Amino acid sequence: MFEYDICNVFDKKIFNKQCIAIEKHIPNLRKESLLEDVDGSQLQVYTFDNGSVIKVENDVMLGVIVKSDVMIEDFFS
């Protein structure tokens, strides 16, 4: 699994921008329902047709993090 630390603080604007960038730059993703925890933490999951997953987390304690089964840097070059 690949992990990308985007921001070290909880930030809904940065979380939303990251989700938009992933949706724009990575083709053939299925967007799952946005999940929100009681503490306000958010999780957006994207799934490829082959079952690989990208998770964008906006965690109150850790900040904005992307966890992915595939390396995503190539999609943003």
mmCIF file of N, CA and C in Angstrom:
data_model
loop_
_atom_site.group_PDB
_atom_site.id
_atom_site.type_symbol
_atom_site.label_atom_id
_atom_site.label_comp_id
_atom_site.label_asym_id
_atom_site.label_seq_id
_atom_site.Cartn_x
_atom_site.Cartn_y
_atom_site.Cartn_z
ATOM 1 N N MET A 1 0.849 -1.177 0.000
ATOM 2 C CA MET A 1 0.000 0.000 0.000
ATOM 3 C C MET A 1 0.891 1.235 0.000
ATOM 4 N N PHE A 2 0.481 2.231 -0.773
ATOM 5 C CA PHE A 2 1.186 3.511 -0.840
ATOM 6 C C PHE A 2 0.437 4.512 0.022
ATOM 7 N N GLU A 3 1.194 5.363 0.730
ATOM 8 C CA GLU A 3 0.578 6.368 1.589
ATOM 9 C C GLU A 3 1.193 7.728 1.296
ATOM 10 N N TYR A 4 0.330 8.727 1.146
ATOM 11 C CA TYR A 4 0.750 10.083 0.819
ATOM 12 C C TYR A 4 0.189 11.040 1.867
ATOM 13 N N ASP A 5 1.065 11.690 2.616
ATOM 14 C CA ASP A 5 0.645 12.694 3.595
ATOM 15 C C ASP A 5 0.460 14.009 2.855
ATOM 16 N N ILE A 6 -0.766 14.468 2.757
ATOM 17 C CA ILE A 6 -1.088 15.684 2.015
ATOM 18 C C ILE A 6 -0.997 16.906 2.921
ATOM 19 N N CYS A 7 -1.529 16.794 4.122
ATOM 20 C CA CYS A 7 -1.565 17.917 5.063
ATOM 21 C C CYS A 7 -1.609 17.321 6.471
ATOM 22 N N ASN A 8 -0.872 17.915 7.407
ATOM 23 C CA ASN A 8 -0.808 17.322 8.749
ATOM 24 C C ASN A 8 -1.867 17.868 9.718
ATOM 25 N N VAL A 9 -2.853 18.596 9.197
ATOM 26 C CA VAL A 9 -3.971 19.073 10.020
ATOM 27 C C VAL A 9 -5.293 18.721 9.332
ATOM 28 N N PHE A 10 -6.329 18.598 10.105
ATOM 29 C CA PHE A 10 -7.675 18.352 9.606
ATOM 30 C C PHE A 10 -8.121 19.576 8.814
ATOM 31 N N ASP A 11 -8.487 19.388 7.548
ATOM 32 C CA ASP A 11 -8.861 20.523 6.712
ATOM 33 C C ASP A 11 -9.831 20.065 5.624
ATOM 34 N N LYS A 12 -11.087 20.479 5.735
ATOM 35 C CA LYS A 12 -12.113 20.056 4.781
ATOM 36 C C LYS A 12 -11.863 20.604 3.381
ATOM 37 N N LYS A 13 -11.328 21.813 3.265
ATOM 38 C CA LYS A 13 -11.062 22.391 1.943
ATOM 39 C C LYS A 13 -9.975 21.598 1.214
ATOM 40 N N ILE A 14 -8.887 21.297 1.907
ATOM 41 C CA ILE A 14 -7.805 20.520 1.294
ATOM 42 C C ILE A 14 -8.295 19.114 0.969
ATOM 43 N N PHE A 15 -9.077 18.512 1.836
ATOM 44 C CA PHE A 15 -9.659 17.193 1.586
ATOM 45 C C PHE A 15 -10.489 17.220 0.301
ATOM 46 N N ASN A 16 -11.360 18.208 0.177
ATOM 47 C CA ASN A 16 -12.210 18.317 -1.016
ATOM 48 C C ASN A 16 -11.380 18.545 -2.273
ATOM 49 N N LYS A 17 -10.352 19.394 -2.197
ATOM 50 C CA LYS A 17 -9.484 19.629 -3.356
ATOM 51 C C LYS A 17 -8.760 18.362 -3.768
ATOM 52 N N GLN A 18 -8.314 17.576 -2.796
ATOM 53 C CA GLN A 18 -7.628 16.323 -3.102
ATOM 54 C C GLN A 18 -8.572 15.344 -3.790
ATOM 55 N N CYS A 19 -9.798 15.258 -3.310
ATOM 56 C CA CYS A 19 -10.788 14.376 -3.938
ATOM 57 C C CYS A 19 -11.068 14.813 -5.371
ATOM 58 N N ILE A 20 -11.226 16.109 -5.598
ATOM 59 C CA ILE A 20 -11.471 16.629 -6.937
ATOM 60 C C ILE A 20 -10.297 16.319 -7.857
ATOM 61 N N ALA A 21 -9.072 16.482 -7.366
ATOM 62 C CA ALA A 21 -7.876 16.198 -8.177
ATOM 63 C C ALA A 21 -7.818 14.721 -8.561
ATOM 64 N N ILE A 22 -8.125 13.849 -7.639
ATOM 65 C CA ILE A 22 -8.118 12.415 -7.938
ATOM 66 C C ILE A 22 -9.172 12.090 -8.988
ATOM 67 N N GLU A 23 -10.360 12.640 -8.825
ATOM 68 C CA GLU A 23 -11.438 12.394 -9.781
ATOM 69 C C GLU A 23 -11.089 12.931 -11.170
ATOM 70 N N LYS A 24 -10.371 14.030 -11.220
ATOM 71 C CA LYS A 24 -10.009 14.651 -12.496
ATOM 72 C C LYS A 24 -8.874 13.906 -13.203
ATOM 73 N N HIS A 25 -7.876 13.462 -12.459
ATOM 74 C CA HIS A 25 -6.651 12.929 -13.049
ATOM 75 C C HIS A 25 -6.587 11.407 -13.172
ATOM 76 N N ILE A 26 -7.408 10.704 -12.433
ATOM 77 C CA ILE A 26 -7.330 9.239 -12.466
ATOM 78 C C ILE A 26 -8.613 8.690 -13.095
ATOM 79 N N PRO A 27 -8.491 8.096 -14.281
ATOM 80 C CA PRO A 27 -9.679 7.584 -14.981
ATOM 81 C C PRO A 27 -10.179 6.256 -14.411
ATOM 82 N N ASN A 28 -11.412 5.947 -14.751
ATOM 83 C CA ASN A 28 -12.021 4.642 -14.444
ATOM 84 C C ASN A 28 -12.123 4.343 -12.957
ATOM 85 N N LEU A 29 -12.448 5.361 -12.172
ATOM 86 C CA LEU A 29 -12.671 5.159 -10.738
ATOM 87 C C LEU A 29 -14.162 5.184 -10.436
ATOM 88 N N ARG A 30 -14.564 4.358 -9.505
ATOM 89 C CA ARG A 30 -15.944 4.407 -9.009
ATOM 90 C C ARG A 30 -15.893 5.084 -7.636
ATOM 91 N N LYS A 31 -16.626 6.146 -7.488
ATOM 92 C CA LYS A 31 -16.656 6.901 -6.236
ATOM 93 C C LYS A 31 -17.703 6.289 -5.314
ATOM 94 N N GLU A 32 -17.276 5.899 -4.126
ATOM 95 C CA GLU A 32 -18.187 5.345 -3.128
ATOM 96 C C GLU A 32 -18.795 6.495 -2.311
ATOM 97 N N SER A 33 -19.725 6.187 -1.444
ATOM 98 C CA SER A 33 -20.347 7.203 -0.593
ATOM 99 C C SER A 33 -19.326 7.774 0.389
ATOM 100 N N LEU A 34 -19.397 9.075 0.628
ATOM 101 C CA LEU A 34 -18.540 9.735 1.609
ATOM 102 C C LEU A 34 -18.959 9.286 3.001
ATOM 103 N N LEU A 35 -17.981 8.859 3.795
ATOM 104 C CA LEU A 35 -18.247 8.449 5.175
ATOM 105 C C LEU A 35 -17.750 9.521 6.121
ATOM 106 N N GLU A 36 -18.518 9.781 7.174
ATOM 107 C CA GLU A 36 -18.112 10.774 8.171
ATOM 108 C C GLU A 36 -18.306 10.187 9.556
ATOM 109 N N ASP A 37 -17.258 10.307 10.376
ATOM 110 C CA ASP A 37 -17.261 9.788 11.734
ATOM 111 C C ASP A 37 -17.902 10.819 12.668
ATOM 112 N N VAL A 38 -18.235 10.406 13.878
ATOM 113 C CA VAL A 38 -18.847 11.308 14.849
ATOM 114 C C VAL A 38 -17.914 12.451 15.249
ATOM 115 N N ASP A 39 -16.588 12.258 15.114
ATOM 116 C CA ASP A 39 -15.639 13.324 15.444
ATOM 117 C C ASP A 39 -15.407 14.279 14.273
ATOM 118 N N GLY A 40 -16.080 14.037 13.140
ATOM 119 C CA GLY A 40 -15.937 14.899 11.974
ATOM 120 C C GLY A 40 -14.971 14.363 10.928
ATOM 121 N N SER A 41 -14.197 13.326 11.268
ATOM 122 C CA SER A 41 -13.276 12.729 10.299
ATOM 123 C C SER A 41 -14.053 12.243 9.078
ATOM 124 N N GLN A 42 -13.425 12.364 7.910
ATOM 125 C CA GLN A 42 -14.068 11.987 6.659
ATOM 126 C C GLN A 42 -13.247 10.930 5.934
ATOM 127 N N LEU A 43 -13.935 10.097 5.160
ATOM 128 C CA LEU A 43 -13.283 9.079 4.351
ATOM 129 C C LEU A 43 -14.000 8.989 3.014
ATOM 130 N N GLN A 44 -13.232 9.197 1.938
ATOM 131 C CA GLN A 44 -13.763 9.009 0.588
ATOM 132 C C GLN A 44 -12.999 7.856 -0.055
ATOM 133 N N VAL A 45 -13.730 6.862 -0.525
ATOM 134 C CA VAL A 45 -13.132 5.677 -1.133
ATOM 135 C C VAL A 45 -13.443 5.670 -2.623
ATOM 136 N N TYR A 46 -12.411 5.361 -3.414
ATOM 137 C CA TYR A 46 -12.537 5.198 -4.857
ATOM 138 C C TYR A 46 -12.070 3.793 -5.198
ATOM 139 N N THR A 47 -12.777 3.134 -6.115
ATOM 140 C CA THR A 47 -12.441 1.767 -6.487
ATOM 141 C C THR A 47 -12.211 1.669 -7.991
ATOM 142 N N PHE A 48 -11.130 0.986 -8.360
ATOM 143 C CA PHE A 48 -10.872 0.660 -9.761
ATOM 144 C C PHE A 48 -11.667 -0.591 -10.134
ATOM 145 N N ASP A 49 -11.845 -0.825 -11.431
ATOM 146 C CA ASP A 49 -12.557 -2.014 -11.910
ATOM 147 C C ASP A 49 -11.891 -3.311 -11.448
ATOM 148 N N ASN A 50 -10.570 -3.284 -11.268
ATOM 149 C CA ASN A 50 -9.853 -4.505 -10.858
ATOM 150 C C ASN A 50 -9.888 -4.728 -9.342
ATOM 151 N N GLY A 51 -10.566 -3.850 -8.600
ATOM 152 C CA GLY A 51 -10.690 -4.010 -7.157
ATOM 153 C C GLY A 51 -9.699 -3.205 -6.334
ATOM 154 N N SER A 52 -8.700 -2.589 -6.979
ATOM 155 C CA SER A 52 -7.758 -1.725 -6.254
ATOM 156 C C SER A 52 -8.503 -0.520 -5.704
ATOM 157 N N VAL A 53 -8.003 0.001 -4.592
ATOM 158 C CA VAL A 53 -8.710 1.054 -3.872
ATOM 159 C C VAL A 53 -7.798 2.249 -3.610
ATOM 160 N N ILE A 54 -8.394 3.441 -3.664
ATOM 161 C CA ILE A 54 -7.755 4.673 -3.204
ATOM 162 C C ILE A 54 -8.648 5.232 -2.105
ATOM 163 N N LYS A 55 -8.049 5.542 -0.957
ATOM 164 C CA LYS A 55 -8.791 6.123 0.164
ATOM 165 C C LYS A 55 -8.224 7.501 0.466
ATOM 166 N N VAL A 56 -9.099 8.488 0.541
ATOM 167 C CA VAL A 56 -8.699 9.831 0.953
ATOM 168 C C VAL A 56 -9.301 10.046 2.339
ATOM 169 N N GLU A 57 -8.427 10.287 3.303
ATOM 170 C CA GLU A 57 -8.865 10.442 4.687
ATOM 171 C C GLU A 57 -8.622 11.870 5.158
ATOM 172 N N ASN A 58 -9.588 12.415 5.861
ATOM 173 C CA ASN A 58 -9.441 13.693 6.535
ATOM 174 C C ASN A 58 -9.637 13.393 8.019
ATOM 175 N N ASP A 59 -8.561 13.041 8.676
ATOM 176 C CA ASP A 59 -8.590 12.552 10.045
ATOM 177 C C ASP A 59 -8.333 13.699 11.021
ATOM 178 N N VAL A 60 -9.171 13.817 12.023
ATOM 179 C CA VAL A 60 -9.046 14.897 13.005
ATOM 180 C C VAL A 60 -7.677 14.873 13.684
ATOM 181 N N MET A 61 -7.123 13.690 13.911
ATOM 182 C CA MET A 61 -5.845 13.568 14.604
ATOM 183 C C MET A 61 -4.644 13.606 13.662
ATOM 184 N N LEU A 62 -4.786 13.125 12.423
ATOM 185 C CA LEU A 62 -3.640 12.954 11.524
ATOM 186 C C LEU A 62 -3.609 13.908 10.342
ATOM 187 N N GLY A 63 -4.723 14.487 9.972
ATOM 188 C CA GLY A 63 -4.785 15.371 8.818
ATOM 189 C C GLY A 63 -5.268 14.649 7.577
ATOM 190 N N VAL A 64 -4.907 15.175 6.412
ATOM 191 C CA VAL A 64 -5.356 14.631 5.129
ATOM 192 C C VAL A 64 -4.308 13.651 4.603
ATOM 193 N N ILE A 65 -4.745 12.429 4.360
ATOM 194 C CA ILE A 65 -3.858 11.346 3.931
ATOM 195 C C ILE A 65 -4.529 10.594 2.786
ATOM 196 N N VAL A 66 -3.738 10.213 1.793
ATOM 197 C CA VAL A 66 -4.228 9.347 0.721
ATOM 198 C C VAL A 66 -3.534 8.000 0.876
ATOM 199 N N LYS A 67 -4.324 6.935 0.902
ATOM 200 C CA LYS A 67 -3.800 5.572 0.949
ATOM 201 C C LYS A 67 -4.291 4.874 -0.308
ATOM 202 N N SER A 68 -3.362 4.235 -1.021
ATOM 203 C CA SER A 68 -3.708 3.666 -2.309
ATOM 204 C C SER A 68 -3.041 2.310 -2.535
ATOM 205 N N ASP A 69 -3.781 1.429 -3.199
ATOM 206 C CA ASP A 69 -3.218 0.143 -3.589
ATOM 207 C C ASP A 69 -2.243 0.299 -4.754
ATOM 208 N N VAL A 70 -2.352 1.394 -5.493
ATOM 209 C CA VAL A 70 -1.495 1.650 -6.656
ATOM 210 C C VAL A 70 -0.763 2.973 -6.467
ATOM 211 N N MET A 71 0.410 3.084 -7.094
ATOM 212 C CA MET A 71 1.162 4.331 -7.047
ATOM 213 C C MET A 71 0.425 5.364 -7.910
ATOM 214 N N ILE A 72 0.109 6.519 -7.349
ATOM 215 C CA ILE A 72 -0.708 7.480 -8.084
ATOM 216 C C ILE A 72 0.097 8.651 -8.671
ATOM 217 N N GLU A 73 1.393 8.738 -8.390
ATOM 218 C CA GLU A 73 2.187 9.864 -8.891
ATOM 219 C C GLU A 73 2.128 9.987 -10.412
ATOM 220 N N ASP A 74 2.136 8.861 -11.108
ATOM 221 C CA ASP A 74 2.146 8.879 -12.570
ATOM 222 C C ASP A 74 0.922 9.567 -13.156
ATOM 223 N N PHE A 75 -0.198 9.535 -12.446
ATOM 224 C CA PHE A 75 -1.426 10.161 -12.932
ATOM 225 C C PHE A 75 -1.352 11.684 -12.868
ATOM 226 N N PHE A 76 -0.419 12.231 -12.082
ATOM 227 C CA PHE A 76 -0.345 13.660 -11.858
ATOM 228 C C PHE A 76 0.858 14.302 -12.546
ATOM 229 N N SER A 77 1.539 13.578 -13.432
ATOM 230 C CA SER A 77 2.711 14.161 -14.102
ATOM 231 C C SER A 77 2.348 14.781 -15.433
#
